[in-house]
Structures are given as C-alpha cells and as structure tokens.
Amino acid sequence: MTATLTAESRTARRVTDWLDPKTWIIAVSLITGWTSGRWEGLGWGIVSAVFAAVIPVLLIKRGVTAGRWADRHLGVRSHRLTVMTLILTSVGIGIGAMAVGDAPRAVIALTLAMFATLAALAVVTLRWKISVHTAVAAGATTMLASQLPALAIAGLAVVGAAVGWSRVALRDHTTAQVVAGGLLGTIVAGLIFANLT
C-alpha cells in the first residue's frame, strides 16, 4: 500500500511540475504566434511567452532563493498575491510592447486573455486558494480550440484533467479549487480570446 501511494505521489509531483502554468503559457504562446503569422507571429509568441512565463519564473525563483516564498508553486496564498501583482505588471508591459510593435491580433488577444485570467485569479485568491494550474491549462486549451484539430484539443483536455488530478493527489488543492480554476480559465480566457480575435 505504501509503495503504491509513493508511486502515485511521485507521478502526481511529476505531472504538477512538468505541466505547470509556464509550460502551458509557453506552448499556447508559440502555437498562437505560429498560427497567426508563421515566423513573424512566432517571434511575437516568444515575446508573449517571455513576459507571461519566463520573467515570472525568474521572479519566482529569485523569491524562493531569497526565502520570500516557500516554493515555486506558491503554496502559501499570501505569497501568491504578491507574485500575481508582479506577473500582472510583467504581462502588462508585454502587452504594451506588442501593441506598439504591431503584433498579430491573435497574440495580443491571447496575452490580454492571460492577463484577465490572472487578474480574476488574484481577486479569488484574496479569499480562497483557487488552482492556477488548472485555470491556465483550461484557458490554454480553450484558446487553442480555434487553432488546432479537435483530436489535439481532446488530448489537451485529458492532459489538463491529469493536472487537476495531480493537484488534488498532492493535497495542494481541493477538488472544488481545481474545478473552479478550470471553469475560471475556460470562461475568462475563452471569452476574451474569442471576442478579440
């Protein structure tokens, strides 16, 4: 029994770590960039990924190293709010750069959708530890639905469900927090992206 629980816990940790928000953000940014303008669009997708994933990861790593935050998944709710504010600033600067640089509409829409999703998550986080992992996975899958074949989207949905399972299995979130994150990501990112593209 203990070996099974340990194996399950190890699998859940791998899923949580490998499919964390940065992985989804980088993937959706690059795919949206490519589908919206091939090589030039891909360049703008990289810009989006830098401001929405790379800079935030560096900020989080720096905070963990300095002892300001307990871990890279920001398990302490109060730590999340500080980091979310920093990430919103980074993404906002990225949106400004994309607007000035005349980035493809879909890449700007994607980045605005990510900004809005994070802002909504921050509001909920004031009171409750909603799952950012599932919000980002669901939001990315929803935004990719208009860009990829249905079979790919079905596969992404299964992978997103595995992320939700991992968060509950690790006891980082309750089932309600995971489901709420998925719904928030789907609705906010989906509506913003659909209305701006």
mmCIF file of C-alpha atoms in Angstrom, residues 28-190:
data_model
loop_
_atom_site.group_PDB
_atom_site.id
_atom_site.type_symbol
_atom_site.label_atom_id
_atom_site.label_comp_id
_atom_site.label_asym_id
_atom_site.label_seq_id
_atom_site.Cartn_x
_atom_site.Cartn_y
_atom_site.Cartn_z
ATOM 1 C CA VAL A 28 -0.073 28.388 -26.211
ATOM 2 C CA SER A 29 2.027 31.486 -26.947
ATOM 3 C CA LEU A 30 4.190 29.716 -29.525
ATOM 4 C CA ILE A 31 1.276 27.922 -31.187
ATOM 5 C CA THR A 32 -0.838 31.081 -31.350
ATOM 6 C CA GLY A 33 2.122 33.023 -32.696
ATOM 7 C CA TRP A 34 2.741 30.436 -35.399
ATOM 8 C CA THR A 35 -0.903 30.103 -36.458
ATOM 9 C CA SER A 36 -1.363 33.878 -36.562
ATOM 10 C CA GLY A 37 1.645 34.806 -38.648
ATOM 11 C CA ARG A 38 4.089 31.963 -39.173
ATOM 12 C CA TRP A 39 7.676 33.131 -38.421
ATOM 13 C CA GLU A 40 6.837 36.734 -37.586
ATOM 14 C CA GLY A 41 3.926 35.565 -35.455
ATOM 15 C CA LEU A 42 6.180 33.033 -33.754
ATOM 16 C CA GLY A 43 8.520 35.883 -32.831
ATOM 17 C CA TRP A 44 5.617 37.702 -31.198
ATOM 18 C CA GLY A 45 4.577 34.467 -29.489
ATOM 19 C CA ILE A 46 8.058 34.341 -27.987
ATOM 20 C CA VAL A 47 7.620 37.926 -26.743
ATOM 21 C CA SER A 48 4.337 36.905 -25.103
ATOM 22 C CA ALA A 49 5.973 33.854 -23.511
ATOM 23 C CA VAL A 50 8.874 35.928 -22.174
ATOM 24 C CA PHE A 51 6.607 38.420 -20.384
ATOM 25 C CA ALA A 52 3.961 35.881 -19.275
ATOM 26 C CA ALA A 53 6.156 32.873 -18.399
ATOM 27 C CA VAL A 54 9.925 33.413 -18.467
ATOM 28 C CA ILE A 55 10.080 36.640 -16.438
ATOM 29 C CA PRO A 56 7.532 35.325 -13.906
ATOM 30 C CA VAL A 57 9.528 32.102 -13.436
ATOM 31 C CA LEU A 58 12.688 34.128 -12.836
ATOM 32 C CA LEU A 59 10.860 36.311 -10.296
ATOM 33 C CA ILE A 60 9.514 33.245 -8.501
ATOM 34 C CA LYS A 61 12.917 31.514 -8.451
ATOM 35 C CA ARG A 62 14.536 34.649 -7.076
ATOM 36 C CA GLY A 63 11.886 34.902 -4.341
ATOM 37 C CA VAL A 64 12.255 31.240 -3.374
ATOM 38 C CA THR A 65 16.048 31.541 -3.271
ATOM 39 C CA ALA A 66 15.807 34.673 -1.104
ATOM 40 C CA GLY A 67 13.376 32.897 1.231
ATOM 41 C CA ARG A 68 10.444 35.220 0.488
ATOM 42 C CA TRP A 69 8.309 32.352 -0.842
ATOM 43 C CA ALA A 70 8.131 28.772 0.371
ATOM 44 C CA ASP A 71 8.169 27.004 -3.007
ATOM 45 C CA ARG A 72 7.870 27.580 -6.736
ATOM 46 C CA HIS A 73 4.205 26.596 -6.757
ATOM 47 C CA LEU A 74 3.451 29.350 -4.223
ATOM 48 C CA GLY A 75 1.506 27.151 -1.866
ATOM 49 C CA VAL A 76 1.057 29.974 0.650
ATOM 50 C CA ARG A 77 -1.908 32.070 -0.501
ATOM 51 C CA SER A 78 -0.491 35.409 0.701
ATOM 52 C CA HIS A 79 2.694 34.800 -1.303
ATOM 53 C CA ARG A 80 0.591 34.237 -4.425
ATOM 54 C CA LEU A 81 -0.905 37.723 -4.269
ATOM 55 C CA THR A 82 2.489 39.426 -4.240
ATOM 56 C CA VAL A 83 3.729 37.321 -7.132
ATOM 57 C CA MET A 84 0.489 37.765 -9.094
ATOM 58 C CA THR A 85 0.910 41.542 -8.878
ATOM 59 C CA LEU A 86 4.459 41.277 -10.231
ATOM 60 C CA ILE A 87 3.338 38.956 -13.028
ATOM 61 C CA LEU A 88 0.435 41.245 -13.978
ATOM 62 C CA THR A 89 2.956 44.087 -14.268
ATOM 63 C CA SER A 90 5.224 41.989 -16.486
ATOM 64 C CA VAL A 91 2.355 40.863 -18.729
ATOM 65 C CA GLY A 92 1.045 44.438 -18.925
ATOM 66 C CA ILE A 93 4.442 45.657 -20.131
ATOM 67 C CA GLY A 94 4.475 42.841 -22.688
ATOM 68 C CA ILE A 95 1.030 43.836 -23.973
ATOM 69 C CA GLY A 96 2.234 47.421 -24.341
ATOM 70 C CA ALA A 97 5.290 46.288 -26.305
ATOM 71 C CA MET A 98 3.129 44.128 -28.566
ATOM 72 C CA ALA A 99 0.683 46.961 -29.222
ATOM 73 C CA VAL A 100 3.493 49.385 -30.088
ATOM 74 C CA GLY A 101 5.222 46.765 -32.238
ATOM 75 C CA ASP A 102 2.048 45.865 -34.144
ATOM 76 C CA ALA A 103 1.981 42.215 -33.093
ATOM 77 C CA PRO A 104 -0.643 39.939 -34.672
ATOM 78 C CA ARG A 105 -4.115 40.462 -33.251
ATOM 79 C CA ALA A 106 -4.358 36.864 -32.022
ATOM 80 C CA VAL A 107 -1.135 37.134 -29.992
ATOM 81 C CA ILE A 108 -2.298 40.363 -28.361
ATOM 82 C CA ALA A 109 -5.709 38.782 -27.689
ATOM 83 C CA LEU A 110 -4.025 35.738 -26.152
ATOM 84 C CA THR A 111 -1.870 37.866 -23.876
ATOM 85 C CA LEU A 112 -4.812 40.049 -22.853
ATOM 86 C CA ALA A 113 -6.764 36.868 -22.073
ATOM 87 C CA MET A 114 -3.904 35.601 -19.904
ATOM 88 C CA PHE A 115 -3.756 38.984 -18.129
ATOM 89 C CA ALA A 116 -7.512 38.952 -17.480
ATOM 90 C CA THR A 117 -7.410 35.359 -16.245
ATOM 91 C CA LEU A 118 -4.600 36.139 -13.816
ATOM 92 C CA ALA A 119 -6.418 39.263 -12.602
ATOM 93 C CA ALA A 120 -9.546 37.176 -11.942
ATOM 94 C CA LEU A 121 -7.459 34.540 -10.155
ATOM 95 C CA ALA A 122 -5.900 37.260 -7.982
ATOM 96 C CA VAL A 123 -9.340 38.507 -6.951
ATOM 97 C CA VAL A 124 -10.445 34.995 -5.979
ATOM 98 C CA THR A 125 -7.115 34.391 -4.215
ATOM 99 C CA LEU A 126 -7.904 37.236 -1.822
ATOM 100 C CA ARG A 127 -10.337 34.816 -0.156
ATOM 101 C CA TRP A 128 -9.634 31.323 -1.476
ATOM 102 C CA LYS A 129 -6.765 29.244 -2.872
ATOM 103 C CA ILE A 130 -8.089 28.582 -6.385
ATOM 104 C CA SER A 131 -5.958 26.383 -8.670
ATOM 105 C CA VAL A 132 -3.802 28.441 -11.016
ATOM 106 C CA HIS A 133 -2.536 25.210 -12.604
ATOM 107 C CA THR A 134 -5.985 24.172 -13.808
ATOM 108 C CA ALA A 135 -7.030 27.714 -14.737
ATOM 109 C CA VAL A 136 -4.035 28.061 -17.044
ATOM 110 C CA ALA A 137 -4.389 24.548 -18.510
ATOM 111 C CA ALA A 138 -8.103 25.041 -19.211
ATOM 112 C CA GLY A 139 -7.644 28.568 -20.542
ATOM 113 C CA ALA A 140 -4.853 27.477 -22.881
ATOM 114 C CA THR A 141 -6.881 24.521 -24.152
ATOM 115 C CA THR A 142 -9.913 26.735 -24.752
ATOM 116 C CA MET A 143 -7.892 29.329 -26.677
ATOM 117 C CA LEU A 144 -6.241 26.627 -28.777
ATOM 118 C CA ALA A 145 -9.626 25.125 -29.716
ATOM 119 C CA SER A 146 -9.933 27.519 -32.668
ATOM 120 C CA GLN A 147 -6.375 26.825 -33.820
ATOM 121 C CA LEU A 148 -5.843 23.066 -33.567
ATOM 122 C CA PRO A 149 -7.710 19.944 -34.726
ATOM 123 C CA ALA A 150 -10.396 18.525 -32.432
ATOM 124 C CA LEU A 151 -8.319 15.429 -31.642
ATOM 125 C CA ALA A 152 -5.451 17.593 -30.370
ATOM 126 C CA ILE A 153 -7.864 19.569 -28.192
ATOM 127 C CA ALA A 154 -9.317 16.340 -26.786
ATOM 128 C CA GLY A 155 -5.780 15.239 -25.926
ATOM 129 C CA LEU A 156 -5.043 18.558 -24.249
ATOM 130 C CA ALA A 157 -8.261 18.267 -22.236
ATOM 131 C CA VAL A 158 -7.147 14.852 -20.952
ATOM 132 C CA VAL A 159 -3.733 16.255 -20.054
ATOM 133 C CA GLY A 160 -5.439 19.186 -18.299
ATOM 134 C CA ALA A 161 -7.556 16.740 -16.306
ATOM 135 C CA ALA A 162 -4.348 14.964 -15.263
ATOM 136 C CA VAL A 163 -3.037 18.291 -13.974
ATOM 137 C CA GLY A 164 -6.184 18.676 -11.882
ATOM 138 C CA TRP A 165 -5.806 15.151 -10.531
ATOM 139 C CA SER A 166 -2.183 15.864 -9.576
ATOM 140 C CA ARG A 167 -3.100 18.989 -7.611
ATOM 141 C CA VAL A 168 -5.684 17.064 -5.574
ATOM 142 C CA ALA A 169 -3.464 13.980 -5.173
ATOM 143 C CA LEU A 170 -0.696 16.159 -3.730
ATOM 144 C CA ARG A 171 -3.242 17.849 -1.446
ATOM 145 C CA ASP A 172 -2.209 21.231 -2.812
ATOM 146 C CA HIS A 173 -5.870 21.885 -3.664
ATOM 147 C CA THR A 174 -9.316 20.512 -3.015
ATOM 148 C CA THR A 175 -11.415 19.154 -5.857
ATOM 149 C CA ALA A 176 -13.550 22.308 -5.680
ATOM 150 C CA GLN A 177 -10.481 24.560 -6.072
ATOM 151 C CA VAL A 178 -9.317 22.547 -9.078
ATOM 152 C CA VAL A 179 -12.733 22.585 -10.756
ATOM 153 C CA ALA A 180 -13.183 26.301 -10.032
ATOM 154 C CA GLY A 181 -9.784 27.040 -11.561
ATOM 155 C CA GLY A 182 -10.682 25.093 -14.686
ATOM 156 C CA LEU A 183 -14.011 26.868 -15.041
ATOM 157 C CA LEU A 184 -12.494 30.304 -14.457
ATOM 158 C CA GLY A 185 -9.743 29.697 -17.027
ATOM 159 C CA THR A 186 -12.175 28.341 -19.599
ATOM 160 C CA ILE A 187 -14.660 31.186 -19.219
ATOM 161 C CA VAL A 188 -12.359 34.195 -18.817
ATOM 162 C CA ALA A 189 -9.648 33.231 -21.308
ATOM 163 C CA GLY A 190 -12.161 31.765 -23.742
#
